[in-house]
Tab-separated table of C-alpha atoms in Angstrom:
chain	number	residue	atom	x	y	z
G	1	MET	CA	0.000	0.000	0.000
G	2	TYR	CA	2.791	2.430	0.878
G	3	ILE	CA	4.511	1.685	-2.409
G	4	LEU	CA	1.398	2.711	-4.373
G	5	ILE	CA	1.070	5.923	-2.366
G	6	GLY	CA	4.783	6.542	-2.883
G	7	ILE	CA	4.431	6.176	-6.648
G	8	ILE	CA	1.511	8.635	-6.658
G	9	PHE	CA	3.541	11.124	-4.594
G	10	VAL	CA	6.548	10.777	-6.901
G	11	VAL	CA	4.442	11.396	-10.013
G	12	LEU	CA	2.683	14.371	-8.422
G	13	GLY	CA	5.947	15.803	-7.104
G	14	PHE	CA	7.677	15.393	-10.457
G	15	THR	CA	4.792	17.170	-12.195
G	16	MET	CA	4.919	20.012	-9.667
G	17	LEU	CA	8.673	20.321	-10.053
G	18	VAL	CA	8.920	20.140	-13.841
G	19	ALA	CA	5.672	21.778	-14.987
G	20	PRO	CA	4.333	24.282	-12.443
G	21	LYS	CA	2.327	26.051	-15.175
G	22	ALA	CA	0.446	22.847	-15.960
G	23	PHE	CA	-0.149	22.308	-12.253
G	24	TYR	CA	-1.459	25.893	-12.058
G	25	ALA	CA	-3.847	25.267	-14.936
G	26	ILE	CA	-5.266	22.203	-13.191
G	27	VAL	CA	-5.447	23.567	-9.649
G	28	GLU	CA	-5.977	27.330	-9.925
G	29	GLY	CA	-6.586	28.161	-13.582
G	30	TRP	CA	-10.259	27.248	-13.581
G	31	LYS	CA	-10.967	29.916	-10.938
G	32	HIS	CA	-10.183	32.799	-13.321
G	33	GLN	CA	-12.243	33.772	-16.331
G	34	ALA	CA	-9.398	35.461	-18.189
G	35	PRO	CA	-6.383	33.316	-19.026
G	36	SER	CA	-3.597	34.168	-16.613
G	37	GLU	CA	-0.090	33.059	-15.775
G	38	PRO	CA	1.007	31.869	-12.348
G	39	THR	CA	2.980	34.337	-10.283
G	40	ARG	CA	6.664	33.834	-9.584
G	41	LEU	CA	5.894	33.057	-5.938
G	42	PHE	CA	3.380	30.389	-6.986
G	43	ARG	CA	5.961	28.737	-9.255
G	44	ILE	CA	8.597	28.788	-6.495
G	45	SER	CA	6.236	27.392	-3.860
G	46	THR	CA	4.933	24.746	-6.277
G	47	ARG	CA	8.460	23.580	-7.075
G	48	THR	CA	9.313	23.528	-3.360
G	49	GLY	CA	6.214	21.445	-2.696
G	50	GLY	CA	7.205	19.177	-5.584
G	51	VAL	CA	10.575	18.507	-3.968
G	52	MET	CA	8.822	17.668	-0.689
G	53	PHE	CA	6.419	15.304	-2.465
G	54	LEU	CA	9.352	13.603	-4.203
G	55	ILE	CA	11.191	13.092	-0.910
G	56	VAL	CA	8.116	11.653	0.818
G	57	GLY	CA	7.283	9.491	-2.206
G	58	VAL	CA	10.778	8.025	-2.445
G	59	ALA	CA	10.777	7.387	1.327
G	60	ALA	CA	7.387	5.667	1.093
G	61	ILE	CA	8.772	3.375	-1.599
G	62	ILE	CA	12.116	2.617	0.079
G	63	VAL	CA	11.072	2.112	3.726
G	64	PRO	CA	8.780	-0.919	3.162
G	65	VAL	CA	11.426	-2.514	0.971
G	66	ILE	CA	14.228	-2.298	3.557
G	67	THR	CA	12.108	-3.284	6.567
């Protein structure tokens, strides 16, 4: 079970890290009527969150394997 959750976290974290504009379009873009770009702070915080998701995802995959 943890391995599946880890894989989901890794995919989500990788998407947040590599494509914050796509993540913005999915999460926040639908709230605005006019097409808009994410702010610099949003991109930075999304990439930071992506790194955190990657770390947790990799840990969730590795820990059940080594225990």
